[in-house]
Short mmCIF file of C-alpha atoms and ligand atoms in Angstrom, two decimals:
data_model
loop_
_atom_site.label_atom_id
_atom_site.label_comp_id
_atom_site.label_asym_id
_atom_site.label_seq_id
_atom_site.Cartn_x
_atom_site.Cartn_y
_atom_site.Cartn_z
CA MET A 1 0.00 0.00 0.00
CA GLU A 2 1.31 3.45 -0.91
CA ALA A 3 1.92 5.74 2.05
CA ALA A 4 3.66 8.95 3.06
CA LEU A 5 6.48 9.14 5.59
CA TYR A 6 6.96 12.17 7.82
CA LEU A 7 9.87 12.89 10.12
CA HIS A 8 9.41 15.45 12.85
CA VAL A 9 12.62 17.29 13.64
CA PRO A 10 12.04 18.82 17.07
CA PHE A 11 14.92 21.30 17.14
CA CYS A 12 15.00 25.04 16.50
CA ARG A 13 17.60 27.74 17.04
CA GLN A 14 15.06 29.66 19.11
CA LYS A 15 11.31 29.67 19.54
CA CYS A 16 9.33 32.10 17.40
CA PRO A 17 6.73 33.97 19.48
CA TYR A 18 3.72 32.72 17.49
CA CYS A 19 4.73 29.07 17.12
CA ASP A 20 3.10 26.16 18.90
CA PHE A 21 4.75 23.36 16.91
CA TYR A 22 6.74 21.08 19.13
CA SER A 23 10.42 21.97 19.11
CA VAL A 24 13.12 22.64 21.66
CA PRO A 25 15.59 25.50 21.24
CA THR A 26 18.67 23.32 21.38
CA LYS A 27 21.45 22.03 19.16
CA PRO A 28 20.52 18.57 17.88
CA GLU A 29 22.56 15.56 18.94
CA GLU A 30 22.40 13.89 15.58
CA LYS A 31 23.73 10.44 16.49
CA ILE A 32 21.30 10.05 19.37
CA TYR A 33 18.35 11.29 17.34
CA LEU A 34 19.19 9.08 14.37
CA LYS A 35 19.44 6.00 16.56
CA ALA A 36 16.11 6.79 18.22
CA VAL A 37 14.26 7.46 14.95
CA LEU A 38 15.55 4.26 13.34
CA ARG A 39 14.62 2.28 16.44
CA GLU A 40 11.14 3.78 16.27
CA ALA A 41 10.91 2.83 12.58
CA GLU A 42 11.85 -0.77 13.48
CA ILE A 43 9.13 -0.91 16.12
CA TRP A 44 6.57 0.40 13.64
CA LYS A 45 7.73 -2.14 11.08
CA SER A 46 6.96 -5.01 13.46
CA ALA A 47 3.62 -3.45 14.49
CA ILE A 48 2.19 -2.73 11.03
CA SER A 49 0.28 -5.42 9.22
CA GLY A 50 0.86 -5.38 5.48
CA ASP A 51 3.61 -3.68 3.53
CA LEU A 52 3.86 0.05 3.13
CA SER A 53 5.56 1.60 0.11
CA PHE A 54 6.65 5.10 0.96
CA VAL A 55 6.26 7.30 -2.08
CA THR A 56 6.89 10.62 -0.31
CA PHE A 57 9.19 11.71 2.49
CA TYR A 58 8.80 14.99 4.34
CA ALA A 59 11.18 16.34 6.98
CA GLY A 60 9.20 18.94 8.93
CA GLY A 61 9.62 20.62 12.22
CA GLY A 62 11.03 22.33 14.05
CA THR A 63 13.91 23.09 11.76
CA PRO A 64 14.95 20.04 9.70
CA SER A 65 17.81 22.02 8.12
CA LEU A 66 19.54 21.94 11.54
CA LEU A 67 20.32 18.28 10.80
CA SER A 68 23.21 17.64 8.44
CA PRO A 69 22.92 16.01 5.01
CA SER A 70 24.81 13.00 6.39
CA PHE A 71 22.09 12.53 9.04
CA TYR A 72 19.56 12.14 6.24
CA GLU A 73 21.85 9.93 4.20
CA LYS A 74 22.12 7.48 7.10
CA LEU A 75 18.42 7.78 7.85
CA PHE A 76 17.48 6.94 4.25
CA GLU A 77 19.84 3.93 4.28
CA GLY A 78 18.23 2.68 7.49
CA LEU A 79 14.69 3.23 6.21
CA GLY A 80 15.59 1.47 2.97
CA ARG A 81 16.61 -1.61 4.97
CA LEU A 82 13.29 -1.65 6.81
CA PHE A 83 10.70 -0.58 4.27
CA ASP A 84 9.98 -0.23 0.60
CA PHE A 85 11.39 3.29 0.75
CA ARG A 86 11.73 4.74 -2.74
CA PRO A 87 10.08 8.14 -2.39
CA GLU A 88 9.60 10.18 -5.53
CA GLU A 89 9.09 13.42 -3.63
CA LEU A 90 11.47 14.24 -0.76
CA THR A 91 10.84 17.56 0.96
CA LEU A 92 13.14 19.34 3.36
CA GLU A 93 11.76 22.21 5.41
CA ALA A 94 14.46 24.79 5.94
CA ASN A 95 14.91 28.23 7.43
CA PRO A 96 17.02 30.73 5.47
CA GLU A 97 19.54 31.19 8.30
CA GLY A 98 22.27 28.57 8.21
CA LEU A 99 21.78 27.74 4.52
CA ASN A 100 24.45 28.14 1.87
CA ARG A 101 25.12 26.71 -1.54
CA GLY A 102 27.42 23.98 -0.21
CA ILE A 103 24.93 22.54 2.26
CA LEU A 104 22.01 22.86 -0.15
CA THR A 105 23.98 20.97 -2.81
CA ALA A 106 24.67 18.26 -0.23
CA TYR A 107 20.96 18.01 0.69
CA ARG A 108 20.16 17.73 -3.00
CA LYS A 109 22.79 15.00 -3.38
CA VAL A 110 21.36 12.83 -0.59
CA GLY A 111 18.03 12.86 -2.42
CA PHE A 112 15.93 15.87 -1.42
CA ASN A 113 14.20 17.21 -4.52
CA ARG A 114 11.82 19.69 -2.92
CA LEU A 115 12.76 22.54 -0.59
CA SER A 116 10.18 24.25 1.59
CA LEU A 117 11.63 27.54 2.77
CA GLY A 118 10.22 29.19 5.87
CA LEU A 119 10.31 32.79 4.66
CA GLN A 120 7.14 33.81 6.58
CA SER A 121 7.36 37.39 5.30
CA LEU A 122 9.01 39.26 2.48
CA SER A 123 9.40 42.51 4.41
CA GLU A 124 11.70 43.50 7.26
CA LYS A 125 8.62 44.87 9.03
CA GLY A 126 6.90 41.48 8.79
CA LEU A 127 9.99 39.54 9.88
CA ARG A 128 10.29 41.79 12.93
CA ALA A 129 6.59 41.50 13.78
CA LEU A 130 6.88 37.72 13.60
CA GLY A 131 10.11 37.65 15.62
CA ARG A 132 12.05 35.84 12.89
CA ARG A 133 15.83 35.60 13.02
CA HIS A 134 16.68 35.98 9.35
CA THR A 135 16.93 39.18 7.32
CA LEU A 136 15.36 39.79 3.95
CA GLU A 137 18.79 39.74 2.34
CA LYS A 138 19.43 36.29 3.81
CA ALA A 139 16.06 35.07 2.52
CA PHE A 140 16.85 36.18 -1.05
CA ARG A 141 20.32 34.65 -0.85
CA ALA A 142 18.85 31.33 0.33
CA ILE A 143 16.49 31.32 -2.65
CA SER A 144 19.24 31.94 -5.20
CA ASP A 145 21.49 29.38 -3.45
CA ALA A 146 18.65 26.84 -3.60
CA ARG A 147 18.19 27.42 -7.33
CA GLU A 148 21.91 27.21 -8.02
CA SER A 149 22.11 24.00 -5.98
CA GLY A 150 19.60 22.35 -8.29
CA PHE A 151 16.32 22.71 -6.38
CA GLU A 152 13.81 23.01 -9.20
CA ASN A 153 10.85 22.49 -6.89
CA LEU A 154 10.82 25.31 -4.38
CA SER A 155 8.00 26.00 -1.96
CA VAL A 156 7.81 29.03 0.32
CA ASP A 157 5.87 29.38 3.56
CA LEU A 158 4.34 32.77 4.24
CA ILE A 159 2.12 34.24 6.93
CA PHE A 160 -0.42 37.02 6.51
CA GLY A 161 -2.39 38.97 9.09
CA TRP A 162 0.56 39.70 11.40
CA PRO A 163 0.43 42.62 13.86
CA GLY A 164 0.66 45.90 12.00
CA GLU A 165 0.31 44.43 8.50
CA THR A 166 -1.68 46.51 6.03
CA LEU A 167 -3.17 45.58 2.68
CA GLU A 168 -0.44 47.67 1.02
CA ASP A 169 2.26 45.66 2.86
CA LEU A 170 0.69 42.49 1.53
CA GLN A 171 0.47 43.82 -2.04
CA ARG A 172 4.17 44.70 -1.98
CA GLU A 173 4.95 41.25 -0.63
CA LEU A 174 2.99 39.61 -3.43
CA GLU A 175 4.98 41.59 -6.02
CA GLY A 176 8.18 40.27 -4.43
CA ILE A 177 6.87 36.72 -4.45
CA LEU A 178 6.03 36.85 -8.12
CA ARG A 179 9.61 37.95 -8.80
CA ILE A 180 10.93 34.92 -6.87
CA SER A 181 8.44 32.71 -8.72
CA PRO A 182 8.45 29.62 -6.47
CA GLU A 183 6.73 26.49 -7.77
CA HIS A 184 4.58 26.25 -4.64
CA LEU A 185 3.37 28.54 -1.85
CA SER A 186 1.74 27.93 1.51
CA TYR A 187 0.12 31.16 2.70
CA TYR A 188 -1.28 30.87 6.22
CA GLU A 189 -3.26 33.34 8.26
CA LEU A 190 -1.54 34.05 11.56
CA THR A 191 -3.52 32.26 14.25
CA PRO A 192 -2.63 33.12 17.83
CA GLU A 193 -2.29 29.82 19.69
CA LYS A 194 -2.85 29.64 23.42
CA GLY A 195 0.36 29.37 25.41
CA THR A 196 2.50 31.28 22.90
CA PRO A 197 4.10 34.66 23.71
CA LEU A 198 2.07 36.22 20.87
CA PHE A 199 -1.17 35.06 22.50
CA GLU A 200 -0.10 36.63 25.81
CA GLU A 201 0.83 39.91 24.09
CA LEU A 202 -2.56 40.05 22.39
CA ALA A 203 -4.42 39.14 25.56
CA ALA A 204 -2.59 41.90 27.44
CA GLY A 205 -3.45 44.39 24.68
CA ARG A 206 0.20 45.14 23.93
CA THR A 207 -0.22 44.27 20.26
CA ARG A 208 -3.10 43.90 17.81
CA LEU A 209 -3.86 41.87 14.74
CA PRO A 210 -5.44 43.50 11.67
CA GLU A 211 -9.26 43.75 11.72
CA GLU A 212 -11.17 40.71 10.51
CA ASP A 213 -12.44 42.35 7.30
CA THR A 214 -8.86 43.40 6.44
CA VAL A 215 -7.75 39.79 6.92
CA VAL A 216 -10.52 38.59 4.59
CA SER A 217 -9.44 41.21 2.01
CA MET A 218 -5.88 39.94 2.38
CA TYR A 219 -6.99 36.37 1.73
CA LEU A 220 -8.89 37.45 -1.39
CA THR A 221 -5.96 39.56 -2.60
CA ILE A 222 -3.63 36.58 -2.27
CA HIS A 223 -6.11 34.36 -4.11
CA GLU A 224 -6.59 36.87 -6.94
CA SER A 225 -2.92 37.82 -7.40
CA LEU A 226 -1.60 34.28 -7.36
CA SER A 227 -4.40 32.92 -9.55
CA ALA A 228 -3.78 35.72 -12.08
CA ALA A 229 -0.08 34.78 -12.08
CA GLY A 230 -0.88 31.19 -13.06
CA TYR A 231 -0.86 29.51 -9.65
CA HIS A 232 -3.52 26.93 -8.96
CA HIS A 233 -5.24 27.57 -5.63
CA TYR A 234 -5.62 23.89 -4.79
CA GLU A 235 -6.04 23.86 -1.01
CA ILE A 236 -7.37 26.45 1.43
CA SER A 237 -3.85 27.79 2.12
CA ASN A 238 -1.83 26.31 -0.74
CA TYR A 239 -1.01 27.33 -4.29
CA ALA A 240 1.01 25.55 -6.94
CA ARG A 241 2.25 25.92 -10.49
CA PRO A 242 0.84 23.13 -12.70
CA GLY A 243 2.38 19.79 -11.72
CA HIS A 244 3.74 21.05 -8.39
CA THR A 245 1.07 20.29 -5.80
CA CYS A 246 2.59 18.85 -2.65
CA ARG A 247 2.15 15.13 -3.12
CA HIS A 248 2.99 14.42 0.51
CA ASN A 249 0.32 16.71 1.92
CA LEU A 250 -2.27 15.22 -0.44
CA PHE A 251 -2.00 12.05 1.66
CA TYR A 252 -3.30 14.07 4.65
CA TRP A 253 -6.06 15.84 2.75
CA LYS A 254 -7.21 12.67 1.01
CA ALA A 255 -7.22 10.70 4.29
CA LEU A 256 -4.64 8.25 2.90
CA PRO A 257 -2.14 6.39 5.11
CA TYR A 258 0.87 8.12 6.56
CA LEU A 259 3.46 7.26 9.16
CA GLY A 260 5.07 9.92 11.34
CA LEU A 261 8.36 9.43 13.14
CA GLY A 262 9.74 11.57 15.96
CA PRO A 263 8.21 13.25 19.03
CA GLY A 264 5.08 15.20 18.17
CA ALA A 265 4.49 13.27 14.93
CA ALA A 266 1.07 11.90 13.96
CA SER A 267 0.28 8.72 12.03
CA PHE A 268 -2.84 7.46 10.31
CA LEU A 269 -2.87 3.78 9.40
CA GLU A 270 -5.79 1.40 8.88
CA ASN A 271 -8.25 3.99 10.23
CA LYS A 272 -6.24 4.33 13.43
CA ARG A 273 -4.87 7.65 14.53
CA TYR A 274 -1.64 7.71 16.53
CA ARG A 275 0.34 10.51 18.10
CA THR A 276 3.79 10.44 19.64
CA PRO A 277 3.86 12.70 22.71
CA PRO A 278 5.71 15.94 22.01
CA ASN A 279 8.47 15.37 24.51
CA LEU A 280 12.02 14.54 23.44
CA THR A 281 13.04 13.16 26.85
CA LEU A 282 10.08 10.78 26.99
CA TYR A 283 10.72 9.80 23.39
CA TYR A 284 14.34 8.85 24.08
CA ARG A 285 13.35 7.04 27.27
CA ALA A 286 10.62 4.97 25.58
CA LEU A 287 12.98 3.89 22.81
CA SER A 288 15.86 3.08 25.14
CA GLU A 289 13.42 0.73 26.90
CA ASP A 290 12.26 -0.69 23.53
CA LYS A 291 8.77 0.67 24.08
CA PHE A 292 6.42 1.94 21.40
CA PRO A 293 6.60 5.75 21.73
CA ALA A 294 3.32 6.46 19.91
CA ILE A 295 -0.09 6.43 21.56
CA LEU A 296 -3.17 5.09 19.81
CA GLU A 297 -5.51 8.08 20.02
CA GLU A 298 -8.56 6.62 18.33
CA THR A 299 -9.84 3.99 15.95
CA LEU A 300 -12.29 5.49 13.51
CA SER A 301 -15.49 3.60 12.76
CA PRO A 302 -16.30 3.36 9.02
CA GLU A 303 -18.76 6.25 9.37
CA GLU A 304 -16.27 8.41 11.28
CA ALA A 305 -13.66 7.69 8.60
CA PHE A 306 -16.21 8.72 5.95
CA ARG A 307 -16.97 12.01 7.73
CA GLU A 308 -13.28 12.73 8.18
CA ALA A 309 -12.59 12.07 4.49
CA ILE A 310 -15.28 14.65 3.60
CA ILE A 311 -13.96 17.30 6.01
CA LEU A 312 -10.37 16.84 4.85
CA GLY A 313 -11.32 16.48 1.19
CA LEU A 314 -13.23 19.77 1.24
CA ARG A 315 -9.98 21.52 2.13
CA LEU A 316 -9.01 20.78 -1.46
CA LEU A 317 -10.61 23.18 -3.90
CA GLU A 318 -11.43 20.29 -6.24
CA GLY A 319 -13.64 19.01 -3.39
CA VAL A 320 -14.85 15.44 -2.96
CA SER A 321 -16.48 12.93 -5.27
CA ALA A 322 -19.58 11.21 -3.85
CA LEU A 323 -18.88 8.23 -6.09
CA GLU A 324 -15.32 7.80 -4.83
CA LEU A 325 -16.50 8.16 -1.23
CA TYR A 326 -19.16 5.52 -1.83
CA ARG A 327 -16.63 3.12 -3.33
CA ARG A 328 -14.26 3.66 -0.43
CA PHE A 329 -16.62 3.77 2.54
CA GLY A 330 -19.97 2.42 1.32
CA PHE A 331 -21.91 5.55 2.38
CA ASP A 332 -23.95 7.83 0.14
CA LEU A 333 -22.89 11.44 0.75
CA PHE A 334 -26.05 12.93 -0.78
CA GLN A 335 -28.31 10.67 1.25
CA ILE A 336 -26.58 10.91 4.64
CA PHE A 337 -26.11 14.67 4.53
CA SER A 338 -29.14 15.62 2.44
CA GLN A 339 -30.43 18.26 4.91
CA GLU A 340 -27.01 19.76 5.59
CA LEU A 341 -26.24 19.94 1.87
CA GLU A 342 -29.55 21.64 1.15
CA LYS A 343 -28.58 24.45 3.55
CA LEU A 344 -24.99 24.67 2.33
CA LEU A 345 -26.07 24.80 -1.32
CA LYS A 346 -28.76 27.40 -0.58
CA THR A 347 -26.29 29.67 1.22
CA GLY A 348 -23.80 29.26 -1.61
CA LEU A 349 -21.03 27.93 0.61
CA ILE A 350 -20.82 24.73 -1.40
CA ILE A 351 -21.08 24.07 -5.13
CA LYS A 352 -22.32 20.81 -6.64
CA GLU A 353 -20.92 19.72 -10.00
CA GLY A 354 -22.05 16.26 -11.10
CA ASP A 355 -21.10 13.90 -8.30
CA ARG A 356 -18.60 16.39 -6.85
CA LEU A 357 -19.01 18.85 -4.03
CA ARG A 358 -16.60 21.68 -3.50
CA LEU A 359 -16.36 24.87 -1.47
CA SER A 360 -17.19 28.17 -3.14
CA LEU A 361 -14.70 30.98 -2.49
CA ARG A 362 -17.02 32.19 0.29
CA GLY A 363 -17.12 28.64 1.59
CA VAL A 364 -13.32 28.57 1.63
CA ILE A 365 -13.26 31.71 3.78
CA LEU A 366 -15.89 30.22 6.09
CA SER A 367 -14.53 26.66 5.90
CA ASN A 368 -14.47 26.27 9.68
CA GLN A 369 -18.23 26.78 9.70
CA VAL A 370 -18.82 24.40 6.78
CA LYS A 371 -16.82 21.72 8.59
CA LEU A 372 -19.31 21.73 11.48
CA TYR A 373 -22.04 20.34 9.19
CA PHE A 374 -20.09 17.09 8.72
CA LEU A 375 -18.88 16.45 12.27
S1 SF4 B 401 11.53 28.08 13.28
FE1 SF4 B 401 9.50 27.26 12.72
S2 SF4 B 401 9.17 25.49 14.05
FE2 SF4 B 401 10.90 26.67 14.92
S3 SF4 B 401 9.94 27.98 16.45
FE3 SF4 B 401 10.04 29.18 14.54
S4 SF4 B 401 8.06 28.79 13.49
FE4 SF4 B 401 8.31 27.23 15.11
#
């Protein structure tokens, strides 16, 4: 069975004030982490029934570019001994600081063919507001180094709606992005997560996010500018040039199997959802005692799996096919959700085309509300 493989790299140089991903601001001990991850992979191998063929690999984080190319070389060798590991798409998330042509060439050589750069903003004002370490100059240098090192599939991560951002700031940023011309973009709205310094600052009234209608205008401006420039808006927050959708992330959005290694990683296999606790110390301890570090969070019933496939599938702008859902789960979308769909179609949040249902642009903006109809 085809599956996606994710590695969580839980190390960062420092914590960004808005981030609630699991990472520790420490220098990675590569040997120890490699040994632990490969031990975890062995334990999974003995626990999984059936063979998985990994067709994508994604190193996310944290900051995966804090680990050396030789870490990944050894990891890939180890994974190749355990699994059918011949991924066609190998993504490395990287932050501009610490990158140079030499190291990027080495990452390319060990097999990475897709680079996801955490730019977050293309203005000094935005980088400051987000508390990022790199400068704009460093970001541009990382992009040209990536190109010269042979990365032909470049994705950039950006955030909109940061404190102090105006529509004009965003328009200038979009002009800069079009000059860089990445193959793929992830453009996320800044969401203050509880427990982060940004959340505290907002709660104390020391900083403010743009008004909600400005944020909606920003979302629409991004959609219009990137669509006009030939990008396909294929997921709520993701855009791609033709042929450059993120194959790895499609496994998540299509509710297909994926295995996650490392503390904080999630896995979805045979309708079971697992999560490895986000704690490096506990992770090392469990593996040194040969214990399974992941926790089985829930086993989805066929109907729960069907609902989840709809909710995730509607994140994709192509939407879901009732026929495919029926073949996969044995439930009739139009019958089970007839009342909900009547309301959603009447309010124009959803569009029906043949056997497909997809979000309208208004539905995309209000996707959190649409989701509630299928829970
Ligand atoms: S570099 Fe990325 S993962 Fe690390 S703290 Fe900043 S936003 Fe979070």
